[in-house]
CSV table of C-alpha atoms in Angstrom, one decimal:
chain,number,residue,atom,x,y,z
A,30,MET,CA,192.2,203.0,36.0
A,31,VAL,CA,188.9,201.3,35.0
A,32,MET,CA,188.0,198.3,37.1
A,33,SER,CA,185.8,195.7,35.4
A,34,ARG,CA,183.3,193.6,37.3
A,35,THR,CA,182.1,190.2,36.2
A,36,VAL,CA,179.0,188.9,38.0
A,37,ARG,CA,178.9,185.1,38.6
A,38,SER,CA,176.4,183.4,40.8
A,39,GLY,CA,175.2,186.7,42.3
A,40,ARG,CA,178.7,187.7,43.7
A,41,SER,CA,181.2,189.9,41.9
A,42,THR,CA,184.7,188.8,41.2
A,43,THR,CA,185.8,192.0,43.1
A,44,SER,CA,183.8,191.0,46.3
A,45,ARG,CA,185.2,187.5,46.2
A,46,ALA,CA,188.8,188.8,45.8
A,47,ALA,CA,188.2,191.2,48.7
A,48,GLY,CA,187.0,188.3,50.9
A,49,LEU,CA,190.0,186.3,50.0
A,50,VAL,CA,192.4,189.2,50.8
A,51,ALA,CA,190.6,189.7,54.2
A,52,SER,CA,190.9,186.0,55.0
A,53,VAL,CA,194.6,185.9,54.2
A,54,ALA,CA,195.2,189.0,56.3
A,55,LEU,CA,193.3,187.6,59.3
A,56,ALA,CA,195.2,184.3,59.1
A,57,GLY,CA,198.5,186.1,58.7
A,58,ALA,CA,197.7,188.1,61.9
A,59,GLY,CA,197.1,184.8,63.8
A,60,LEU,CA,193.3,185.2,63.8
A,61,VAL,CA,191.4,182.2,62.8
A,62,LEU,CA,187.7,182.1,62.5
A,63,PRO,CA,186.0,179.2,64.4
A,64,ALA,CA,184.9,176.2,62.4
A,65,ALA,CA,181.2,175.5,62.0
A,66,PRO,CA,179.6,173.8,65.0
A,67,ALA,CA,179.7,170.0,64.9
A,68,GLN,CA,176.5,168.2,64.0
A,69,ALA,CA,174.9,166.0,66.7
A,70,ALA,CA,175.9,162.4,66.6
A,71,THR,CA,173.7,160.1,64.5
A,72,GLY,CA,171.8,157.5,66.6
A,73,ASP,CA,173.2,154.1,67.2
A,74,LEU,CA,170.2,152.1,65.7
A,75,SER,CA,166.7,152.7,64.4
A,76,CYS,CA,164.3,149.7,63.9
A,77,ALA,CA,160.6,149.1,63.0
A,78,VAL,CA,158.7,147.5,65.8
A,79,THR,CA,155.6,145.3,66.0
A,80,GLY,CA,154.3,143.3,68.9
A,81,SER,CA,151.8,142.8,71.6
A,82,VAL,CA,151.4,142.8,75.4
A,83,THR,CA,149.0,140.4,77.1
A,84,PHE,CA,147.5,141.4,80.5
A,85,SER,CA,146.5,138.6,82.8
A,86,PRO,CA,144.1,139.1,84.3
A,87,ALA,CA,142.7,141.9,82.2
A,88,LEU,CA,142.7,145.6,83.5
A,89,THR,CA,139.2,146.7,84.5
A,90,PRO,CA,137.8,149.4,86.8
A,91,THR,CA,137.9,146.9,89.7
A,92,ARG,CA,141.3,145.5,88.8
A,93,THR,CA,143.7,148.4,88.0
A,94,SER,CA,146.9,146.5,88.4
A,95,THR,CA,148.1,143.2,86.8
A,96,LYS,CA,151.0,141.6,85.0
A,97,GLY,CA,151.9,142.3,81.4
A,98,ASN,CA,153.9,139.9,79.1
A,99,GLY,CA,155.0,141.2,75.8
A,100,THR,CA,156.5,139.7,72.6
A,101,GLY,CA,157.4,141.3,69.4
A,102,LYS,CA,159.9,141.9,66.6
A,103,LEU,CA,162.4,144.6,65.7
A,104,SER,CA,163.0,144.6,61.9
A,105,ASN,CA,164.7,146.7,59.2
A,106,CYS,CA,167.3,148.0,61.7
A,107,ILE,CA,169.6,150.7,60.4
A,108,SER,CA,172.7,151.9,62.2
A,109,GLY,CA,173.0,155.6,61.5
A,110,ASN,CA,176.5,155.9,62.7
A,111,GLY,CA,177.6,152.5,61.4
A,112,ASN,CA,178.6,151.2,64.8
A,113,PHE,CA,175.8,148.5,65.0
A,114,SER,CA,175.3,147.5,61.4
A,115,ARG,CA,175.5,143.9,62.4
A,116,LEU,CA,172.2,144.3,64.3
A,117,GLN,CA,169.4,143.9,61.7
A,118,SER,CA,166.5,142.4,63.6
A,119,ALA,CA,165.5,141.0,67.0
A,120,ASP,CA,162.9,139.1,68.9
A,121,ILE,CA,161.4,140.9,71.9
A,122,ALA,CA,160.4,139.3,75.2
A,123,VAL,CA,159.4,141.5,78.1
A,124,SER,CA,157.3,141.3,81.3
A,125,GLY,CA,156.4,143.5,84.3
A,126,PRO,CA,153.7,145.1,86.3
A,127,ALA,CA,150.9,147.1,84.6
A,128,THR,CA,148.6,149.7,86.1
A,129,ALA,CA,145.6,151.5,84.8
A,130,ASP,CA,144.5,155.0,85.9
A,131,PRO,CA,141.3,154.2,88.0
A,132,SER,CA,139.8,157.6,87.1
A,133,GLY,CA,139.4,157.0,83.4
A,134,PHE,CA,137.6,154.1,81.9
A,135,ALA,CA,135.3,153.8,78.9
A,136,GLY,CA,133.1,150.9,80.0
A,137,GLN,CA,135.6,148.3,81.2
A,138,CYS,CA,138.5,149.7,79.0
A,139,PRO,CA,141.1,151.9,80.7
A,140,ALA,CA,142.0,155.3,79.2
A,141,LEU,CA,145.5,155.4,80.6
A,142,ILE,CA,147.9,152.6,81.3
A,143,ASN,CA,151.6,152.3,82.4
A,144,LEU,CA,153.7,149.1,82.0
A,145,LYS,CA,157.2,148.9,83.6
A,146,VAL,CA,159.0,146.0,82.0
A,147,THR,CA,162.4,144.3,81.8
A,148,GLY,CA,163.4,141.8,79.2
A,149,THR,CA,165.5,140.8,76.3
A,150,PHE,CA,166.1,141.7,72.7
A,151,SER,CA,167.5,138.6,71.0
A,152,TRP,CA,169.4,139.8,67.9
A,153,GLN,CA,169.5,137.8,64.7
A,154,ASP,CA,173.3,137.2,65.1
A,155,GLY,CA,172.8,135.5,68.5
A,156,GLU,CA,173.7,138.5,70.7
A,157,LYS,CA,171.3,139.6,73.5
A,158,SER,CA,170.5,143.0,74.9
A,159,GLY,CA,168.9,143.4,78.3
A,160,VAL,CA,166.3,146.2,78.4
A,161,SER,CA,164.3,148.1,81.0
A,162,PHE,CA,161.6,150.5,79.9
A,163,THR,CA,158.2,152.0,80.6
A,164,LEU,CA,155.3,151.9,78.2
A,165,SER,CA,152.8,154.7,78.7
A,166,ASP,CA,149.6,154.6,76.6
A,167,ASP,CA,146.9,157.2,76.6
A,168,ILE,CA,144.4,154.9,74.8
A,169,ALA,CA,141.7,157.5,74.7
A,170,ALA,CA,143.9,160.0,72.9
A,171,GLY,CA,145.7,157.4,70.8
A,172,LYS,CA,149.2,158.4,72.1
A,173,ALA,CA,151.8,155.9,73.3
A,174,SER,CA,155.4,156.2,74.3
A,175,ILE,CA,158.2,153.9,75.3
A,176,THR,CA,161.2,155.2,77.2
A,177,GLY,CA,164.0,153.2,78.8
A,178,THR,CA,167.6,152.0,78.7
A,179,VAL,CA,169.6,149.1,77.4
A,180,THR,CA,171.1,147.5,80.6
A,181,LYS,CA,173.5,144.9,79.1
A,182,GLY,CA,174.8,143.5,75.8
A,183,PRO,CA,174.9,145.3,72.5
A,184,LEU,CA,173.8,149.0,72.9
A,185,LYS,CA,174.4,148.9,76.7
A,186,GLY,CA,173.8,152.4,78.1
A,187,ASP,CA,171.7,153.6,75.2
A,188,THR,CA,168.4,155.3,75.7
A,189,VAL,CA,165.4,153.5,74.0
A,190,THR,CA,162.6,155.6,72.7
A,191,ALA,CA,159.5,154.8,70.6
A,192,ALA,CA,156.1,156.1,69.8
A,193,PRO,CA,154.2,153.0,68.4
A,194,VAL,CA,150.6,152.9,67.3
A,195,PHE,CA,148.6,150.5,69.5
A,196,THR,CA,145.2,148.9,69.3
A,197,VAL,CA,143.3,147.2,72.1
A,198,ASN,CA,141.4,143.9,72.1
A,199,THR,CA,138.0,144.3,70.4
A,200,ASP,CA,136.0,143.4,73.5
A,201,CYS,CA,137.9,145.9,75.8
A,202,ALA,CA,134.8,148.0,76.5
A,203,THR,CA,133.0,145.0,78.0
A,204,ALA,CA,135.8,142.7,79.2
A,205,GLY,CA,138.7,145.0,80.1
A,206,LEU,CA,142.1,145.4,78.5
A,207,SER,CA,143.6,142.0,77.9
A,208,VAL,CA,145.7,142.7,74.7
A,209,LEU,CA,147.6,145.8,73.5
A,210,THR,CA,149.0,145.4,70.0
A,211,ALA,CA,151.6,147.6,68.4
A,212,GLN,CA,150.7,147.7,64.7
A,213,SER,CA,153.6,149.9,63.7
A,214,GLY,CA,156.2,152.2,65.0
A,215,ALA,CA,159.9,152.9,65.2
A,216,VAL,CA,162.4,152.3,68.0
A,217,GLU,CA,165.4,154.5,68.4
A,218,PHE,CA,168.6,153.6,70.3
A,219,SER,CA,170.9,156.5,71.1
């Protein structure tokens, strides 16, 4: 008997038939191959962020702790899993203690700061989320991070992470850090 082989998409009809026969035989014997691993869940919400933090009094080499008050905006929010599609934008209001690393200053401007804040995200639909997070900024290296949690309201229990791009007040080298502005960045809730 002569067996013909037709090649389609790099696999022969014979090899596909053999694979089908093997699958049927395994299933008939009660052996089932495991399904592919599940994908990680898509995050609850992702938003663009802009805003600023005002330090009063300014952080300087002689004053390495102060209070920070921040305001900002979350916009263009997208719910990857669809659970929070109603949340599209929010106003940000936060405050808390700020510290500067006393060992690193460029003139009067600190190289490293930490800000621990609590506050509120007021969503466009009238809902409010309580938040608690830490902003760490390595001003000298241009690296910032925000990590924290949503403490109440929509997204309660979610982790908040961001890596915004910040700039400092133009007179920071001579007057100390009085304003930290987030020009751009994304916030993730998961």
